[in-house]
Amino acid sequence: MPFPDEAAEALVVVEYRPSWPTDFARLASVLRDALGDLAVAVDHVGSTSVPGLAAKDCVDVQVRVDTLDEPRLVPALTAIGFRLRPEPWNHSEVSAGHHCPKLVLAPRPGARRCNVHLREDGRPNARYALLFRDYLRANGTAREAWGAFKQRLALSVPARLADYGQIKAPATDVLMEGAERWAAETGWEAATGWEAR
């Protein structure tokens, strides 16, 4: 469930905005300052990280950490206005057949829309987010098809973010099968260290 201040937001997928990398860079700087050496890397992930891809105007940030130490990480982020999302699916996800822990935080009311995903470095779910981004950056055909699919889907369920996510999930699995083939063919490996791009 969204926070009350998010509930009235319409589900809209917009054309790529050149401001998204700058928005991410600002968020990354704030997160690095707040987390210090608790963060291994801060990555721009999700659709806003792919030039030319239509997306919801919500920047996804992945913060990779050595261990998901909630008692240390969450207070550092709540101190600067972020809110821990309470839903179970925002605390665990299945990636490559493995259950992986995660935490997702939202910004304070009125702040730039974003999701901050805390994931353990080297885990399948952190790799998944980077592969999604890099595959769509490299493959124009997949990028255009994915953007068009999301725009059509948003038009069919404009008031239901949950429906949008549930319908998109199996389609994402199909997209990622192509991404895995691309990774094997090209020798792609997940970035290490301070990525921040």
mmCIF file of C-alpha atoms in Angstrom:
data_model
loop_
_atom_site.group_PDB
_atom_site.id
_atom_site.type_symbol
_atom_site.label_atom_id
_atom_site.label_comp_id
_atom_site.label_asym_id
_atom_site.label_seq_id
_atom_site.Cartn_x
_atom_site.Cartn_y
_atom_site.Cartn_z
ATOM 1 C CA MET A 1 0.000 0.000 0.000
ATOM 2 C CA PRO A 2 1.277 3.476 -0.735
ATOM 3 C CA PHE A 3 1.709 6.024 2.021
ATOM 4 C CA PRO A 4 -1.316 8.362 2.349
ATOM 5 C CA ASP A 5 0.444 11.201 0.517
ATOM 6 C CA GLU A 6 1.138 8.849 -2.413
ATOM 7 C CA ALA A 7 -2.379 7.417 -2.705
ATOM 8 C CA ALA A 8 -3.736 10.175 -4.952
ATOM 9 C CA GLU A 9 -0.867 10.014 -7.455
ATOM 10 C CA ALA A 10 -1.950 8.921 -10.924
ATOM 11 C CA LEU A 11 -0.117 6.066 -12.610
ATOM 12 C CA VAL A 12 1.521 7.689 -15.625
ATOM 13 C CA VAL A 13 4.378 6.428 -17.783
ATOM 14 C CA VAL A 14 6.110 9.364 -19.460
ATOM 15 C CA GLU A 15 8.716 9.697 -22.181
ATOM 16 C CA TYR A 16 12.344 9.638 -21.021
ATOM 17 C CA ARG A 17 13.411 12.822 -19.252
ATOM 18 C CA PRO A 18 17.038 13.980 -19.544
ATOM 19 C CA SER A 19 16.782 15.326 -15.971
ATOM 20 C CA TRP A 20 16.594 11.834 -14.439
ATOM 21 C CA PRO A 21 20.380 11.226 -14.242
ATOM 22 C CA THR A 22 20.800 14.583 -12.472
ATOM 23 C CA ASP A 23 17.949 13.755 -10.090
ATOM 24 C CA PHE A 24 19.665 10.457 -9.350
ATOM 25 C CA ALA A 25 23.055 12.128 -8.778
ATOM 26 C CA ARG A 26 21.512 14.444 -6.178
ATOM 27 C CA LEU A 27 19.864 11.521 -4.391
ATOM 28 C CA ALA A 28 23.060 9.464 -4.532
ATOM 29 C CA SER A 29 25.037 12.278 -2.924
ATOM 30 C CA VAL A 30 22.527 12.609 -0.091
ATOM 31 C CA LEU A 31 22.487 8.845 0.470
ATOM 32 C CA ARG A 32 26.299 8.575 0.452
ATOM 33 C CA ASP A 33 26.556 11.366 3.013
ATOM 34 C CA ALA A 34 23.964 9.706 5.255
ATOM 35 C CA LEU A 35 25.303 6.155 5.019
ATOM 36 C CA GLY A 36 29.052 6.706 4.758
ATOM 37 C CA ASP A 37 30.949 3.435 4.760
ATOM 38 C CA LEU A 38 27.759 1.408 5.280
ATOM 39 C CA ALA A 39 27.185 1.700 1.509
ATOM 40 C CA VAL A 40 29.332 -0.307 -0.903
ATOM 41 C CA ALA A 41 27.779 1.354 -3.971
ATOM 42 C CA VAL A 42 24.890 3.560 -5.017
ATOM 43 C CA ASP A 43 23.409 2.652 -8.405
ATOM 44 C CA HIS A 44 20.842 4.288 -10.641
ATOM 45 C CA VAL A 45 18.550 1.371 -11.542
ATOM 46 C CA GLY A 46 15.081 0.844 -12.935
ATOM 47 C CA SER A 47 13.615 2.432 -16.016
ATOM 48 C CA THR A 48 14.729 6.011 -15.279
ATOM 49 C CA SER A 49 18.344 4.783 -15.504
ATOM 50 C CA VAL A 50 17.955 3.826 -19.184
ATOM 51 C CA PRO A 51 18.319 6.719 -21.647
ATOM 52 C CA GLY A 52 15.409 6.758 -24.093
ATOM 53 C CA LEU A 53 13.146 4.493 -22.022
ATOM 54 C CA ALA A 54 9.663 5.629 -21.013
ATOM 55 C CA ALA A 55 9.102 5.338 -17.262
ATOM 56 C CA LYS A 56 7.114 6.468 -14.268
ATOM 57 C CA ASP A 57 8.677 9.690 -12.956
ATOM 58 C CA CYS A 58 10.048 7.907 -9.896
ATOM 59 C CA VAL A 59 13.813 7.437 -9.637
ATOM 60 C CA ASP A 60 14.929 4.003 -8.433
ATOM 61 C CA VAL A 61 18.153 3.949 -6.458
ATOM 62 C CA GLN A 62 19.907 0.767 -5.382
ATOM 63 C CA VAL A 63 22.209 1.034 -2.392
ATOM 64 C CA ARG A 64 24.425 -2.021 -2.136
ATOM 65 C CA VAL A 65 25.607 -2.885 1.365
ATOM 66 C CA ASP A 66 27.787 -5.637 2.803
ATOM 67 C CA THR A 67 25.008 -6.768 5.101
ATOM 68 C CA LEU A 68 21.409 -5.651 5.451
ATOM 69 C CA ASP A 69 21.839 -4.314 8.994
ATOM 70 C CA GLU A 70 18.404 -2.766 9.481
ATOM 71 C CA PRO A 71 19.126 -1.296 12.957
ATOM 72 C CA ARG A 72 22.014 0.726 11.507
ATOM 73 C CA LEU A 73 20.780 1.473 7.986
ATOM 74 C CA VAL A 74 17.195 2.522 8.589
ATOM 75 C CA PRO A 75 17.883 5.130 11.321
ATOM 76 C CA ALA A 76 20.554 6.723 9.118
ATOM 77 C CA LEU A 77 17.967 7.178 6.368
ATOM 78 C CA THR A 78 14.964 8.070 8.515
ATOM 79 C CA ALA A 79 17.117 10.825 10.035
ATOM 80 C CA ILE A 80 17.151 12.513 6.615
ATOM 81 C CA GLY A 81 13.438 12.026 5.958
ATOM 82 C CA PHE A 82 13.121 8.622 4.279
ATOM 83 C CA ARG A 83 10.346 6.225 5.321
ATOM 84 C CA LEU A 84 10.677 2.448 5.466
ATOM 85 C CA ARG A 85 8.003 0.758 3.370
ATOM 86 C CA PRO A 86 6.203 -1.786 5.584
ATOM 87 C CA GLU A 87 4.841 -4.291 3.038
ATOM 88 C CA PRO A 88 6.324 -7.822 3.137
ATOM 89 C CA TRP A 89 7.264 -7.653 -0.560
ATOM 90 C CA ASN A 90 9.441 -4.653 0.256
ATOM 91 C CA HIS A 91 11.515 -6.775 2.637
ATOM 92 C CA SER A 92 12.188 -9.876 0.542
ATOM 93 C CA GLU A 93 12.244 -10.811 -3.126
ATOM 94 C CA VAL A 94 12.956 -13.897 -5.196
ATOM 95 C CA SER A 95 15.686 -13.510 -7.790
ATOM 96 C CA ALA A 96 17.192 -16.361 -9.819
ATOM 97 C CA GLY A 97 15.299 -18.771 -7.557
ATOM 98 C CA HIS A 98 16.849 -17.349 -4.373
ATOM 99 C CA HIS A 99 15.006 -15.527 -1.597
ATOM 100 C CA CYS A 100 16.941 -12.322 -1.028
ATOM 101 C CA PRO A 101 16.440 -9.783 1.746
ATOM 102 C CA LYS A 102 15.944 -6.140 0.880
ATOM 103 C CA LEU A 103 14.573 -2.939 2.340
ATOM 104 C CA VAL A 104 12.757 -0.229 0.387
ATOM 105 C CA LEU A 105 12.389 3.344 1.552
ATOM 106 C CA ALA A 106 10.323 6.221 0.204
ATOM 107 C CA PRO A 107 11.082 9.925 0.524
ATOM 108 C CA ARG A 108 9.346 12.300 2.906
ATOM 109 C CA PRO A 109 6.066 13.826 1.686
ATOM 110 C CA GLY A 110 6.660 16.459 -0.969
ATOM 111 C CA ALA A 111 10.191 15.327 -1.822
ATOM 112 C CA ARG A 112 11.315 14.123 -5.245
ATOM 113 C CA ARG A 113 9.586 10.774 -5.953
ATOM 114 C CA CYS A 114 11.980 7.882 -5.598
ATOM 115 C CA ASN A 115 12.405 4.396 -4.218
ATOM 116 C CA VAL A 116 15.589 3.533 -2.362
ATOM 117 C CA HIS A 117 16.275 -0.205 -2.532
ATOM 118 C CA LEU A 118 18.812 -1.522 -0.005
ATOM 119 C CA ARG A 119 20.286 -4.834 -1.158
ATOM 120 C CA GLU A 120 23.294 -6.901 -0.187
ATOM 121 C CA ASP A 121 26.192 -6.573 -2.607
ATOM 122 C CA GLY A 122 26.781 -9.713 -4.660
ATOM 123 C CA ARG A 123 23.290 -11.134 -4.075
ATOM 124 C CA PRO A 124 21.156 -12.185 -7.071
ATOM 125 C CA ASN A 125 18.647 -9.364 -6.569
ATOM 126 C CA ALA A 126 21.364 -6.679 -6.716
ATOM 127 C CA ARG A 127 22.752 -8.291 -9.881
ATOM 128 C CA TYR A 128 19.239 -8.454 -11.388
ATOM 129 C CA ALA A 129 18.736 -4.684 -11.053
ATOM 130 C CA LEU A 130 22.074 -3.965 -12.737
ATOM 131 C CA LEU A 131 21.473 -6.475 -15.526
ATOM 132 C CA PHE A 132 18.018 -5.032 -16.250
ATOM 133 C CA ARG A 133 19.552 -1.578 -16.619
ATOM 134 C CA ASP A 134 22.586 -2.553 -18.665
ATOM 135 C CA TYR A 135 20.656 -4.832 -21.027
ATOM 136 C CA LEU A 136 18.096 -2.161 -21.854
ATOM 137 C CA ARG A 137 20.848 0.426 -22.285
ATOM 138 C CA ALA A 138 22.553 -1.879 -24.805
ATOM 139 C CA ASN A 139 19.538 -3.232 -26.725
ATOM 140 C CA GLY A 140 17.465 -0.602 -28.533
ATOM 141 C CA THR A 141 14.833 -3.050 -29.763
ATOM 142 C CA ALA A 142 14.181 -4.414 -26.272
ATOM 143 C CA ARG A 143 14.212 -0.876 -24.834
ATOM 144 C CA GLU A 144 11.592 0.406 -27.298
ATOM 145 C CA ALA A 145 9.366 -2.654 -26.862
ATOM 146 C CA TRP A 146 9.577 -2.457 -23.063
ATOM 147 C CA GLY A 147 8.711 1.248 -23.032
ATOM 148 C CA ALA A 148 5.749 0.750 -25.361
ATOM 149 C CA PHE A 149 4.481 -2.163 -23.243
ATOM 150 C CA LYS A 150 4.642 -0.088 -20.059
ATOM 151 C CA GLN A 151 2.839 2.841 -21.667
ATOM 152 C CA ARG A 152 0.004 0.595 -22.883
ATOM 153 C CA LEU A 153 -0.219 -1.107 -19.496
ATOM 154 C CA ALA A 154 -0.382 2.205 -17.608
ATOM 155 C CA LEU A 155 -3.263 3.334 -19.829
ATOM 156 C CA SER A 156 -5.198 0.151 -19.060
ATOM 157 C CA VAL A 157 -4.790 0.377 -15.241
ATOM 158 C CA PRO A 158 -4.263 4.118 -14.592
ATOM 159 C CA ALA A 159 -5.567 4.096 -11.026
ATOM 160 C CA ARG A 160 -4.052 0.853 -9.789
ATOM 161 C CA LEU A 161 -0.316 0.789 -9.150
ATOM 162 C CA ALA A 162 -0.639 -2.671 -7.584
ATOM 163 C CA ASP A 163 -2.335 -4.042 -10.715
ATOM 164 C CA TYR A 164 0.343 -2.446 -12.888
ATOM 165 C CA GLY A 165 3.068 -4.166 -10.850
ATOM 166 C CA GLN A 166 1.368 -7.563 -10.850
ATOM 167 C CA ILE A 167 0.820 -7.539 -14.604
ATOM 168 C CA LYS A 168 4.321 -6.227 -15.290
ATOM 169 C CA ALA A 169 6.095 -8.871 -13.151
ATOM 170 C CA PRO A 170 5.711 -11.891 -15.499
ATOM 171 C CA ALA A 171 6.542 -9.695 -18.497
ATOM 172 C CA THR A 172 9.708 -8.606 -16.693
ATOM 173 C CA ASP A 173 10.643 -12.278 -16.273
ATOM 174 C CA VAL A 174 10.414 -12.732 -20.046
ATOM 175 C CA LEU A 175 12.495 -9.600 -20.638
ATOM 176 C CA MET A 176 15.122 -10.867 -18.215
ATOM 177 C CA GLU A 177 15.435 -14.188 -20.060
ATOM 178 C CA GLY A 178 16.684 -12.142 -23.003
ATOM 179 C CA ALA A 179 18.927 -10.164 -20.662
ATOM 180 C CA GLU A 180 20.514 -13.353 -19.319
ATOM 181 C CA ARG A 181 21.217 -14.571 -22.863
ATOM 182 C CA TRP A 182 22.783 -11.189 -23.650
ATOM 183 C CA ALA A 183 24.905 -11.372 -20.482
ATOM 184 C CA ALA A 184 26.168 -14.845 -21.423
ATOM 185 C CA GLU A 185 26.915 -13.813 -25.017
ATOM 186 C CA THR A 186 28.742 -10.611 -24.073
ATOM 187 C CA GLY A 187 30.461 -11.711 -20.875
ATOM 188 C CA TRP A 188 28.610 -9.007 -18.911
ATOM 189 C CA GLU A 189 29.339 -8.849 -15.209
ATOM 190 C CA ALA A 190 27.684 -6.758 -12.518
ATOM 191 C CA ALA A 191 29.582 -3.582 -11.674
ATOM 192 C CA THR A 192 31.504 -3.519 -8.423
ATOM 193 C CA GLY A 193 32.379 -0.641 -6.136
ATOM 194 C CA TRP A 194 31.014 2.892 -6.457
ATOM 195 C CA GLU A 195 28.929 2.723 -9.598
ATOM 196 C CA ALA A 196 26.690 5.783 -9.224
ATOM 197 C CA ARG A 197 25.543 6.157 -12.807
#
